[in-house]
PDB file of C-alpha atoms in Angstrom:
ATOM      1  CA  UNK A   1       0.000   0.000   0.000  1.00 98.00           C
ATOM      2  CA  UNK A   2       1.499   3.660  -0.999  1.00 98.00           C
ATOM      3  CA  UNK A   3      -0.648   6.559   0.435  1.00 98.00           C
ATOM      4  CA  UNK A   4       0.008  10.437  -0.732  1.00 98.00           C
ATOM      5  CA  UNK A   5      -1.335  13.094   1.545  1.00 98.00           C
ATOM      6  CA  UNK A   6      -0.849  16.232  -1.012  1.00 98.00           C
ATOM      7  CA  UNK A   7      -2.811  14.001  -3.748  1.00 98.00           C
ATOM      8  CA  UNK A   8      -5.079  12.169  -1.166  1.00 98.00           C
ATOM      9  CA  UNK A   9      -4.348   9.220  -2.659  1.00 98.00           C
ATOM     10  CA  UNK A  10      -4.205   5.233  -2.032  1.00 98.00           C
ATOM     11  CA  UNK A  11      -2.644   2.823  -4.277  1.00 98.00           C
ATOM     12  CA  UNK A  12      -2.926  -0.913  -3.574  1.00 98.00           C
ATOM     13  CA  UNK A  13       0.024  -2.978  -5.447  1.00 98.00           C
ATOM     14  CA  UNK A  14       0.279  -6.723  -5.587  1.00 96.00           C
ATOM     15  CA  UNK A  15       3.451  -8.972  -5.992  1.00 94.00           C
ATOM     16  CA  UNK A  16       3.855 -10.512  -9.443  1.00 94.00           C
ATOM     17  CA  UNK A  17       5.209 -13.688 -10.394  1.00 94.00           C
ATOM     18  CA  UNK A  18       8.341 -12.516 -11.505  1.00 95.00           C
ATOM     19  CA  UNK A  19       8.681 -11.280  -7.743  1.00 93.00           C
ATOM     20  CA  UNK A  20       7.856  -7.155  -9.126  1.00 97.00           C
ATOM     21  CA  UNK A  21       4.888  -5.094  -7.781  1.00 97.00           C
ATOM     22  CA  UNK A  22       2.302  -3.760 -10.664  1.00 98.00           C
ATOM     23  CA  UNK A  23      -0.213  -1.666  -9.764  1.00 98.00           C
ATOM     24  CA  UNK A  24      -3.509  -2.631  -8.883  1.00 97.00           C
ATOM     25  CA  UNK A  25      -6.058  -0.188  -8.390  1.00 97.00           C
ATOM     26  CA  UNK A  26      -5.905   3.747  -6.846  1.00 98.00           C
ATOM     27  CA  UNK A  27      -8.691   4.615  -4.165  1.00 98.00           C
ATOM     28  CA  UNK A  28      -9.263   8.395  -3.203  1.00 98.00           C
ATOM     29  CA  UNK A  29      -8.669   9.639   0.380  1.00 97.00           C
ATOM     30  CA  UNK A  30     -11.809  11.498   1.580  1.00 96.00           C
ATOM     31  CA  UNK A  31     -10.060  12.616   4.878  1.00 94.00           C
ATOM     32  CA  UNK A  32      -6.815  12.650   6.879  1.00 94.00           C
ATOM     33  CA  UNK A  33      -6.198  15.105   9.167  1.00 91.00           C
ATOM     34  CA  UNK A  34      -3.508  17.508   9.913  1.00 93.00           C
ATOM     35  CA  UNK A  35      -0.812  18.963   6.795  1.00 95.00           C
ATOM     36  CA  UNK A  36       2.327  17.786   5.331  1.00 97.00           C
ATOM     37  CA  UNK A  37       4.780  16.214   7.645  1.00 96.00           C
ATOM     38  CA  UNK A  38       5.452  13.210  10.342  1.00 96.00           C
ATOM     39  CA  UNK A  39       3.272  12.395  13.314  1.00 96.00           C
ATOM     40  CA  UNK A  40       5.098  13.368  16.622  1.00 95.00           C
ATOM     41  CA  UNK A  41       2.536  12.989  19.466  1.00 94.00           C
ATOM     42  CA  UNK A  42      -0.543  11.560  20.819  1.00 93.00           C
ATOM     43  CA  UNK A  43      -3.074  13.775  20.211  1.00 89.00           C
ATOM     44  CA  UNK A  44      -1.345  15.821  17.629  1.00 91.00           C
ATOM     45  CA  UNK A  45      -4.539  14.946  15.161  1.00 89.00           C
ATOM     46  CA  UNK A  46      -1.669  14.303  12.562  1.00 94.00           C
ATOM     47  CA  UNK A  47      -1.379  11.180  10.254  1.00 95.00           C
ATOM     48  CA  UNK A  48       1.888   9.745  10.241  1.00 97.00           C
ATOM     49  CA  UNK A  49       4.307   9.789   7.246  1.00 98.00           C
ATOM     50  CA  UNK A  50       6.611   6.667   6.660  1.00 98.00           C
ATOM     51  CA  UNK A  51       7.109   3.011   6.479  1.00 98.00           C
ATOM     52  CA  UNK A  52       4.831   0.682   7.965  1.00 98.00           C
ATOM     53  CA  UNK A  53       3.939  -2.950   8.312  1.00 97.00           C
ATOM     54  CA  UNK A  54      -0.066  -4.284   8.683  1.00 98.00           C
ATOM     55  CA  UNK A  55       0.000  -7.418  10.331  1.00 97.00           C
ATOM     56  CA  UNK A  56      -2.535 -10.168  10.686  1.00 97.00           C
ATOM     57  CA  UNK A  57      -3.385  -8.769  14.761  1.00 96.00           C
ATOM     58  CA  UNK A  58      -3.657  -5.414  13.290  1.00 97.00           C
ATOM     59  CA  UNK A  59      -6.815  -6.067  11.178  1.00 96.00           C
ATOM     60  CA  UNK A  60      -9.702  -4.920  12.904  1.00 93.00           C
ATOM     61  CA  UNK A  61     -13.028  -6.693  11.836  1.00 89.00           C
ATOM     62  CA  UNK A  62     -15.546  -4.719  14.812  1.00 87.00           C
ATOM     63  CA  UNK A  63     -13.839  -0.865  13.615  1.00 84.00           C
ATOM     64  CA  UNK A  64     -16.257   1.771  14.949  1.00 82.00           C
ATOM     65  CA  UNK A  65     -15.378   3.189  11.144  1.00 81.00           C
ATOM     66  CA  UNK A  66     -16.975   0.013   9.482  1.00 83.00           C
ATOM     67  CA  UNK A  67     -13.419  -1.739   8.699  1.00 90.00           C
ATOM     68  CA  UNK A  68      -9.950  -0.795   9.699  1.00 95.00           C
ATOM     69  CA  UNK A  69      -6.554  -1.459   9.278  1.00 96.00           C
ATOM     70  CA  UNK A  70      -3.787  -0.381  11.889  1.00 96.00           C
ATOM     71  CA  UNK A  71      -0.835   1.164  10.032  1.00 96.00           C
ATOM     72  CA  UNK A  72       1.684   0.134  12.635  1.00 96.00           C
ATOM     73  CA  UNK A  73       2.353   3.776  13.880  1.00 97.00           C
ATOM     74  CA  UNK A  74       4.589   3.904  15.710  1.00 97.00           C
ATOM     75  CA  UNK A  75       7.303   2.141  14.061  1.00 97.00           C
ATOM     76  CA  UNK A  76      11.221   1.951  15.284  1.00 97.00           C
ATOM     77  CA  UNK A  77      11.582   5.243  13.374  1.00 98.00           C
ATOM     78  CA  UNK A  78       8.922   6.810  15.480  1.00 98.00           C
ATOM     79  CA  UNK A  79       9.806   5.460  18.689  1.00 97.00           C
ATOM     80  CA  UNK A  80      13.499   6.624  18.434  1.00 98.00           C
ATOM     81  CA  UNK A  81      12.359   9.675  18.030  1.00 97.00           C
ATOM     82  CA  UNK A  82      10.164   9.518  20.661  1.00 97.00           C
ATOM     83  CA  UNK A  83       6.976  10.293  19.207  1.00 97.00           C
ATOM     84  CA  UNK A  84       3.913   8.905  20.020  1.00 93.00           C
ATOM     85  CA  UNK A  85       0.479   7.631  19.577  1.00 92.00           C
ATOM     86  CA  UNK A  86      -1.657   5.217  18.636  1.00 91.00           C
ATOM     87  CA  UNK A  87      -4.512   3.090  16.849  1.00 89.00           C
ATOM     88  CA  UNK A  88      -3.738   5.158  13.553  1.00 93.00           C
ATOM     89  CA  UNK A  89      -5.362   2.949  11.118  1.00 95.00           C
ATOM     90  CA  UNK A  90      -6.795   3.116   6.994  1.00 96.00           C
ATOM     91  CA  UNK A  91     -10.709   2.750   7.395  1.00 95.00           C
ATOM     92  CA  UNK A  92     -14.397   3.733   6.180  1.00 93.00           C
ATOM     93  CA  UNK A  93     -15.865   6.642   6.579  1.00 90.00           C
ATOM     94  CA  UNK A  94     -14.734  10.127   5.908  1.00 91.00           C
ATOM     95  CA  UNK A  95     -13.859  11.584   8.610  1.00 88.00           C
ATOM     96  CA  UNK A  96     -10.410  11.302  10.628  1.00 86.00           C
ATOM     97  CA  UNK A  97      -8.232  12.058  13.722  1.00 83.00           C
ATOM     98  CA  UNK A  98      -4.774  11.044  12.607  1.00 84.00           C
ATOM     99  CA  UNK A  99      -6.017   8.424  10.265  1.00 92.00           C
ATOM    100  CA  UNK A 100      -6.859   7.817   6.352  1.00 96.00           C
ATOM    101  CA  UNK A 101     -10.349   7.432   5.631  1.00 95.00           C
ATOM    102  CA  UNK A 102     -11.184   6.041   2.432  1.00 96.00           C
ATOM    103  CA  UNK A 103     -15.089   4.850   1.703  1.00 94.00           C
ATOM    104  CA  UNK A 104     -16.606   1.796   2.967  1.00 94.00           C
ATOM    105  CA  UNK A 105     -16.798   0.133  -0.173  1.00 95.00           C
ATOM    106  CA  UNK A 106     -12.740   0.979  -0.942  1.00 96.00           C
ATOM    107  CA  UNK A 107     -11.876   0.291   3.225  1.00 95.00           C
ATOM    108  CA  UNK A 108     -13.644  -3.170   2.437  1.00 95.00           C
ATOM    109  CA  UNK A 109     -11.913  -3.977  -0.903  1.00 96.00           C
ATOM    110  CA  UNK A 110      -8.250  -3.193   0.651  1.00 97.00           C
ATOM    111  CA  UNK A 111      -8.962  -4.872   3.444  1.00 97.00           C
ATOM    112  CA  UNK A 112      -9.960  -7.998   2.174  1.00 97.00           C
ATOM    113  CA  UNK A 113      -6.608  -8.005  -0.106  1.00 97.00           C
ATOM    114  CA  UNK A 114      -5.178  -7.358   2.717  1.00 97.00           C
ATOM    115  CA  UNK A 115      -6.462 -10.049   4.776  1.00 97.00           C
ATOM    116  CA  UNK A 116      -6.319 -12.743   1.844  1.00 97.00           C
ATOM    117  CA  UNK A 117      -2.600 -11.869   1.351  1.00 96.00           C
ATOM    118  CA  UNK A 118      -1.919 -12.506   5.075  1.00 97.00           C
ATOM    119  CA  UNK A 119      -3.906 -15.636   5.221  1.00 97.00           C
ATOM    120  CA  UNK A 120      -2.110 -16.832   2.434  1.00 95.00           C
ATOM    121  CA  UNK A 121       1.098 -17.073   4.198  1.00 94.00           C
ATOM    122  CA  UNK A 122       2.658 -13.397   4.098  1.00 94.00           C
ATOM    123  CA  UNK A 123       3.923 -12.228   7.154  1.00 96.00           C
ATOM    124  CA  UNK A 124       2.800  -8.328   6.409  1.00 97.00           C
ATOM    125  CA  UNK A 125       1.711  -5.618   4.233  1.00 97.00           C
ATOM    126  CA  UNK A 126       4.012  -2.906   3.996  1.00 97.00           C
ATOM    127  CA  UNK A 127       2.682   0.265   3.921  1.00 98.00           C
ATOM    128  CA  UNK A 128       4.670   3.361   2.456  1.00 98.00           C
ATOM    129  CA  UNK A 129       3.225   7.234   3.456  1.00 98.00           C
ATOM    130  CA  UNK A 130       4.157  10.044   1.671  1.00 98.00           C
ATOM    131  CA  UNK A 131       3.992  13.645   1.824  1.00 98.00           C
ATOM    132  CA  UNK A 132       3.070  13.707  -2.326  1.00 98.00           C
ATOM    133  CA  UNK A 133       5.099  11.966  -4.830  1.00 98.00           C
ATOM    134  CA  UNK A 134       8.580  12.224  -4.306  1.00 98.00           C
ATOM    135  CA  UNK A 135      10.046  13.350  -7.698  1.00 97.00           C
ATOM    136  CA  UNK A 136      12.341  16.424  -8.060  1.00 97.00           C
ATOM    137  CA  UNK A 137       9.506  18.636  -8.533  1.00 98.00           C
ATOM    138  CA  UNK A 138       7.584  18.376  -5.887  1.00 98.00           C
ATOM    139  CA  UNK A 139      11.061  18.084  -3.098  1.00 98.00           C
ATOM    140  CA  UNK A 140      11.693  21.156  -4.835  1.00 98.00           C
ATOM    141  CA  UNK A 141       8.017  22.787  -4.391  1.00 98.00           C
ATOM    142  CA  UNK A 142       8.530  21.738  -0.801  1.00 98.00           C
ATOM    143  CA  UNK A 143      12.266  22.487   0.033  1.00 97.00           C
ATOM    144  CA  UNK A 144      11.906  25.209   2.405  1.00 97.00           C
ATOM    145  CA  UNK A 145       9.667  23.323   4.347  1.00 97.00           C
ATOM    146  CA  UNK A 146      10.671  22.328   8.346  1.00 97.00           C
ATOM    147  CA  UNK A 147      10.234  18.324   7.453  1.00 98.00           C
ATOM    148  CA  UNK A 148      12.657  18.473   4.556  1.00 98.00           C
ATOM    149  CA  UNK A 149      15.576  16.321   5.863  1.00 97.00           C
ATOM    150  CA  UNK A 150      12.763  13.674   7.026  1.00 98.00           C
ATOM    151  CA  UNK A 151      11.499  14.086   3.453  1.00 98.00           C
ATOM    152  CA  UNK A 152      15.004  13.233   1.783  1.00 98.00           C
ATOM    153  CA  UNK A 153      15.229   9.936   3.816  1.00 98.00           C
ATOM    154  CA  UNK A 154      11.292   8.819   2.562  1.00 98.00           C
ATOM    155  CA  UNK A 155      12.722   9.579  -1.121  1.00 98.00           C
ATOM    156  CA  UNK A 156      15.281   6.816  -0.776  1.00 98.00           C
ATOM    157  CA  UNK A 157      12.958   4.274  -0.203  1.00 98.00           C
ATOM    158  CA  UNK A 158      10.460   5.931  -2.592  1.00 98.00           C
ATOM    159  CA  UNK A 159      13.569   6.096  -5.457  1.00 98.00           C
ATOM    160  CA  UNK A 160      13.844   2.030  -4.799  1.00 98.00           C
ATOM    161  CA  UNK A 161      10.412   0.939  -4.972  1.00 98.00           C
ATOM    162  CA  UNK A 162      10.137   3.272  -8.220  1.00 98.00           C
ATOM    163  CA  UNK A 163      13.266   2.152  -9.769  1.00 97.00           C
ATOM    164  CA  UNK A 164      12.877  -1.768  -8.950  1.00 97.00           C
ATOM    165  CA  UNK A 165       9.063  -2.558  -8.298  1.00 98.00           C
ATOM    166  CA  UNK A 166      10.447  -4.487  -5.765  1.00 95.00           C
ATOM    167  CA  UNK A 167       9.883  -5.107  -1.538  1.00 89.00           C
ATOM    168  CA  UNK A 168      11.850  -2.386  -0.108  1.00 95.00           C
ATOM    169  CA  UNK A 169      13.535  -3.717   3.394  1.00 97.00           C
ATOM    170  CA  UNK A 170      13.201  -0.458   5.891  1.00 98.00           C
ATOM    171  CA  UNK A 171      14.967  -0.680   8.970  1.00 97.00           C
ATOM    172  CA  UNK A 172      16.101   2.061  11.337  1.00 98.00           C
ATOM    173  CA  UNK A 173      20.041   3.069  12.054  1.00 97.00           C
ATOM    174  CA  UNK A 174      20.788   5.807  14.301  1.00 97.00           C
ATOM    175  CA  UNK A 175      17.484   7.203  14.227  1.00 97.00           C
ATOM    176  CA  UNK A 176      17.405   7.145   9.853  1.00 98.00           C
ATOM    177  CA  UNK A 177      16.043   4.642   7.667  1.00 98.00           C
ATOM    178  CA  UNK A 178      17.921   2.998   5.743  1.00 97.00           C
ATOM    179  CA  UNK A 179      17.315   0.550   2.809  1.00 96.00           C
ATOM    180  CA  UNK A 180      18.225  -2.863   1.567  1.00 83.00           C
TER     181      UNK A 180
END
């Protein structure tokens, strides 16, 4: 799953045979709240920005939003910065407090490819946020803004999954990400 805040946008990708991710199907965002930029606290009313993993316990069948998905905030980046929060999920509705609301019918259709690919043996779903597509226009639209040097470490792993359709590995090293 890649989400873009500027765009209010979801994309849904699956894995191909030869091992490459191809596009599946877009779904608008009807509502996220807060502006460009990470999560930081609980409370905030902020959706987070990142890398995230859905796992099979973070699928939530009885959502008060019809269905929901838990992005994983916070992840190792989050907690090493010490930010905070939780229960930040992708559901129905349109309305939101740090979350992404899609439609019912969309929230039903991700989340069922979503549980199906979990139930068929993957581990997770990896789920990449983003301020608005990271090409050089837009990092240069936005350069002035306070989130920039987060920013530049997103594009990395946005640069991979562009270049190679392929799983990009995300883990954390003194407080970055860091890739493959």
């Amino acid at each position: 799953i890649r989400i873009f805040k500027e765009s209010k946008e979801l994309e849904l990708w699956r894995k191909t045979a030869s091992g490459k991710y191809t596009l599946v199907r877009s779904y608008d965002i009807c509502a996220f709240s807060g502006d460009l930029g990470p999560k930081r606290k609980q409370g905030d009313r902020q959706a987070p920005e990142g890398f995230y993993s859905i796992t099979a316990g973070q699928l939530n069948y009885n959502s008060i939003r019809f269905l929901s998905l838990n992005t994983g905030y916070p992840n190792a980046y989050d907690r090493a910065h010490g930010y905070g929060g939780s229960a930040l999920m992708i559901h129905g509705g349109c309305d939101s407090a740090g979350c992404y609301a899609i439609e019912d019918a969309p929230a039903q259709e991700v989340f069922t490819v979503v549980r199906d690919a979990l139930k068929a043996g993957q581990k997770s779903v990896q789920v990449q946020i983003y301020p608005f597509r990271m090409n050089i226009w837009n990092m240069t639209m936005h350069s002035s803004n306070k989130n920039t040097a987060f920013w530049r470490q997103l594009k990395q792993g946005y640069d991979l999954f562009e270049t190679t359709r392929r799983a990009v590995n995300v883990t954390v090293t003194n407080k970055n990400y860091a890739f493959n």
